Coordinates of C-alpha atoms in Angstrom, one line a residue:
M14 CA 0.0 0.0 0.1
N15 CA 1.1 3.9 -0.5
N16 CA 3.4 4.8 2.1
G17 CA 2.2 8.5 2.2
N18 CA 5.1 9.6 0.3
G19 CA 4.0 8.4 -3.5
D20 CA 6.1 5.2 -2.7
R21 CA 4.6 1.5 -2.2
E22 CA 5.6 -1.0 0.8
E23 CA 5.4 -4.6 -0.4
G24 CA 1.9 -5.9 0.3
I25 CA 1.2 -8.7 3.0
F26 CA -1.0 -11.6 2.4
V27 CA -3.5 -12.6 5.1
V28 CA -3.9 -16.4 4.8
V29 CA -7.4 -17.9 5.9
S30 CA -8.0 -21.7 6.5
A31 CA -10.8 -23.4 7.9
P32 CA -13.2 -26.7 7.6
S33 CA -15.5 -27.0 5.2
G34 CA -19.0 -25.3 6.5
T35 CA -17.2 -23.2 9.2
G36 CA -18.2 -19.9 7.2
K37 CA -14.6 -18.3 6.5
T38 CA -16.0 -17.2 3.1
S39 CA -18.6 -15.1 4.4
I40 CA -15.9 -13.7 6.8
Y41 CA -13.5 -12.8 4.6
R42 CA -15.9 -11.3 1.6
E43 CA -16.8 -8.6 4.3
L44 CA -13.4 -8.1 5.2
L45 CA -12.8 -7.3 1.2
R46 CA -16.1 -5.1 1.0
M47 CA -14.7 -3.2 4.1
F48 CA -11.5 -2.5 2.5
P49 CA -11.5 -2.1 -1.3
D50 CA -7.8 -1.7 -1.8
L51 CA -7.6 -5.5 -0.3
R52 CA -7.3 -7.9 -3.1
F53 CA -8.6 -11.7 -3.3
S54 CA -5.9 -14.3 -4.7
V55 CA -8.6 -16.3 -6.9
S56 CA -7.8 -19.9 -7.0
Y57 CA -7.8 -22.1 -9.9
T58 CA -9.9 -25.6 -10.0
T59 CA -10.8 -28.2 -12.5
R60 CA -14.8 -28.3 -10.9
L61 CA -17.5 -27.3 -12.4
P62 CA -18.5 -23.8 -11.1
R63 CA -21.7 -24.0 -8.5
P64 CA -24.7 -21.6 -9.4
G65 CA -24.1 -18.1 -8.6
E66 CA -20.2 -18.4 -8.8
V67 CA -18.1 -16.4 -11.3
D68 CA -15.2 -17.1 -13.3
G69 CA -12.7 -15.2 -12.4
R70 CA -14.3 -13.7 -9.0
D71 CA -15.1 -16.9 -7.1
Y72 CA -12.5 -19.3 -9.1
R73 CA -10.7 -19.5 -12.3
F74 CA -12.4 -22.8 -13.8
V75 CA -9.8 -24.7 -15.8
S76 CA -9.5 -28.0 -17.6
Q77 CA -7.8 -31.2 -15.9
E78 CA -5.3 -30.6 -19.0
R79 CA -4.8 -27.3 -18.2
F80 CA -4.2 -27.9 -14.6
R81 CA -1.7 -30.7 -14.9
Q82 CA 0.3 -28.1 -17.3
G83 CA 0.2 -25.3 -15.0
I84 CA 1.9 -27.6 -12.1
A85 CA 4.7 -28.9 -14.6
E86 CA 5.3 -25.3 -15.4
G87 CA 5.6 -24.1 -11.8
E88 CA 2.6 -22.2 -12.0
F89 CA 1.1 -23.0 -8.6
V90 CA 2.6 -21.8 -5.5
E91 CA 0.6 -24.6 -3.8
W92 CA -2.0 -26.9 -5.0
A93 CA -3.8 -30.1 -4.1
E94 CA -6.5 -32.5 -5.1
N95 CA -9.7 -32.7 -3.1
Y96 CA -12.7 -35.1 -4.0
G97 CA -11.0 -35.7 -7.4
H98 CA -10.6 -31.6 -8.4
Y99 CA -7.6 -29.7 -8.6
Y100 CA -7.2 -26.6 -6.7
G101 CA -3.9 -24.4 -6.6
T102 CA -2.8 -21.0 -5.8
S103 CA -1.2 -18.8 -8.6
R104 CA 2.3 -18.0 -8.0
R105 CA 2.0 -14.8 -10.4
T106 CA -1.0 -13.5 -8.8
M107 CA 0.8 -13.7 -5.4
E108 CA 3.9 -12.1 -6.3
E109 CA 2.3 -9.4 -8.0
F110 CA 0.0 -8.1 -6.1
R111 CA 2.6 -8.1 -3.4
R112 CA 5.5 -6.1 -5.4
E113 CA 2.6 -3.5 -6.4
G114 CA 1.5 -3.0 -2.9
F115 CA -1.5 -4.5 -2.4
D116 CA -2.6 -6.6 0.6
L117 CA -3.9 -10.2 -0.3
V118 CA -6.5 -12.2 1.3
V119 CA -5.4 -16.0 0.4
D120 CA -8.2 -18.9 1.0
V121 CA -6.3 -22.1 1.2
E122 CA -6.5 -25.7 3.6
P123 CA -3.5 -26.1 6.0
R124 CA -1.3 -28.0 3.6
G125 CA -1.5 -24.8 1.4
A126 CA -1.2 -22.5 4.1
K127 CA 2.1 -24.5 5.4
A128 CA 3.9 -24.4 1.6
L129 CA 3.2 -20.6 1.6
K130 CA 4.8 -20.2 4.9
A131 CA 8.0 -22.2 3.4
Q132 CA 7.7 -20.6 0.4
Y133 CA 7.7 -17.0 1.8
G134 CA 8.2 -17.1 5.6
E135 CA 5.9 -14.7 6.3
G136 CA 2.1 -13.8 5.8
V137 CA -0.5 -13.5 8.7
Y138 CA -2.2 -17.0 9.4
V139 CA -5.7 -17.0 10.7
F140 CA -7.6 -20.3 11.4
V141 CA -11.6 -19.7 11.5
L142 CA -13.3 -22.6 13.8
P143 CA -17.0 -23.4 14.3
P144 CA -18.8 -23.0 17.7
S145 CA -18.0 -26.5 18.2
I146 CA -17.7 -29.9 16.8
D147 CA -21.7 -30.4 17.0
E148 CA -22.3 -27.4 15.2
L149 CA -19.9 -28.3 12.7
R150 CA -21.7 -31.5 11.5
R151 CA -24.9 -29.7 11.7
R152 CA -23.7 -27.3 9.0
L153 CA -22.4 -30.1 7.3
H154 CA -25.6 -31.8 7.1
G155 CA -27.8 -28.7 6.6
R156 CA -26.4 -28.3 3.3
G157 CA -28.9 -30.9 2.1
C158 CA -27.0 -31.3 -1.4
E159 CA -24.4 -34.0 -0.7
S160 CA -24.8 -38.0 0.2
E161 CA -24.3 -39.0 3.6
E162 CA -20.7 -40.8 2.1
I163 CA -19.8 -37.4 1.2
I164 CA -20.7 -35.6 4.4
A165 CA -19.1 -38.5 6.3
R166 CA -15.5 -37.5 4.2
R167 CA -16.0 -33.8 4.7
L168 CA -16.5 -34.5 7.9
E169 CA -13.2 -36.5 8.5
K170 CA -11.0 -34.4 6.7
A171 CA -12.6 -31.0 8.7
L172 CA -11.7 -33.2 11.6
D173 CA -7.9 -33.5 10.2
E174 CA -7.6 -29.7 9.6
I175 CA -8.7 -28.5 12.8
R176 CA -5.8 -30.7 14.3
E177 CA -3.5 -28.1 12.3
V178 CA -4.9 -25.0 14.0
L179 CA -1.7 -24.9 17.0
W180 CA 0.7 -23.6 14.3
Y181 CA -1.2 -20.7 12.9
D182 CA -1.0 -17.0 14.4
Y183 CA -4.9 -16.1 15.2
V184 CA -7.9 -18.4 15.8
I185 CA -11.2 -17.0 15.2
F186 CA -14.4 -18.9 16.6
N187 CA -17.6 -18.2 14.1
D188 CA -20.2 -17.9 16.9
R189 CA -21.6 -15.1 15.1
L190 CA -20.7 -13.8 11.7
D191 CA -20.4 -10.2 12.7
S192 CA -18.5 -10.6 15.4
A193 CA -16.2 -13.1 13.4
V194 CA -15.6 -10.2 10.8
E195 CA -15.0 -7.6 13.3
R196 CA -12.3 -9.8 14.7
L197 CA -10.8 -10.6 11.5
K198 CA -10.7 -6.9 10.4
S199 CA -8.9 -5.9 13.9
I200 CA -5.9 -8.6 13.2
Y201 CA -6.0 -7.3 9.9
L202 CA -5.3 -3.5 11.2
A203 CA -3.2 -4.7 14.2
E204 CA -1.0 -6.4 11.3
K205 CA -0.7 -3.4 9.1
S206 CA 0.1 -0.9 12.0
R207 CA 3.1 -3.0 13.1
R208 CA 6.5 -0.8 12.9
D209 CA 7.9 -3.3 10.7
R210 CA 5.5 -3.2 8.2
Q211 CA 6.0 0.5 7.8
G212 CA 9.6 0.4 8.1
R213 CA 10.4 3.1 5.5
R214 CA 7.4 5.5 6.6
V215 CA 8.8 5.3 10.1
R216 CA 12.6 6.0 9.1
E217 CA 11.5 9.0 7.3
F218 CA 9.8 10.3 10.2
V219 CA 12.2 9.8 12.9
Q220 CA 14.9 11.3 10.2
E221 CA 13.0 14.2 10.0
A222 CA 12.5 14.6 13.6
G223 CA 15.8 14.4 14.3
R224 CA 16.7 17.3 12.2
G225 CA 13.9 19.0 13.7

């Protein structure tokens, strides 16, 4: 983002992970709405669009062949296969937005988050949890569009992902959407206010104070 002197500090990225059915998408979409300069890393996927999803906004929908080509060419900083479909985060998107000074929200599962941390060694890592495991079960069943077998697989995967929560920087319990949004907003603003994220501007301010 602009540092006040026409220059741009390198952007930060906020990595958000959560089990399926936790409501993380609703939370970070509200954050994106609040901060127009905040960008979203649109993931690539080989699955078909769901009703209401828009190519380029929710995902970039590509063929299996196109995705495998991207893997071979190192196009994805992280990728995974879930339920027969590929998902991946574009390396170019990550690096271009950060270089241009835009902060970036990245929606990935814990394995992908670890890959980002290993690659960049920085970022703000946030894990969203449901109020309880029982509530998670209820939400998964409440979708009403998947078989019991798929729901059981999603729950098993969700429990595996929850076990990864201990290495994240922040945890948000999604008891209420408005409260969860406010917590994510607070995390984002606090991270942006850190001295080391405003290095150039702080140094120039101190130098000017020294001359005064």
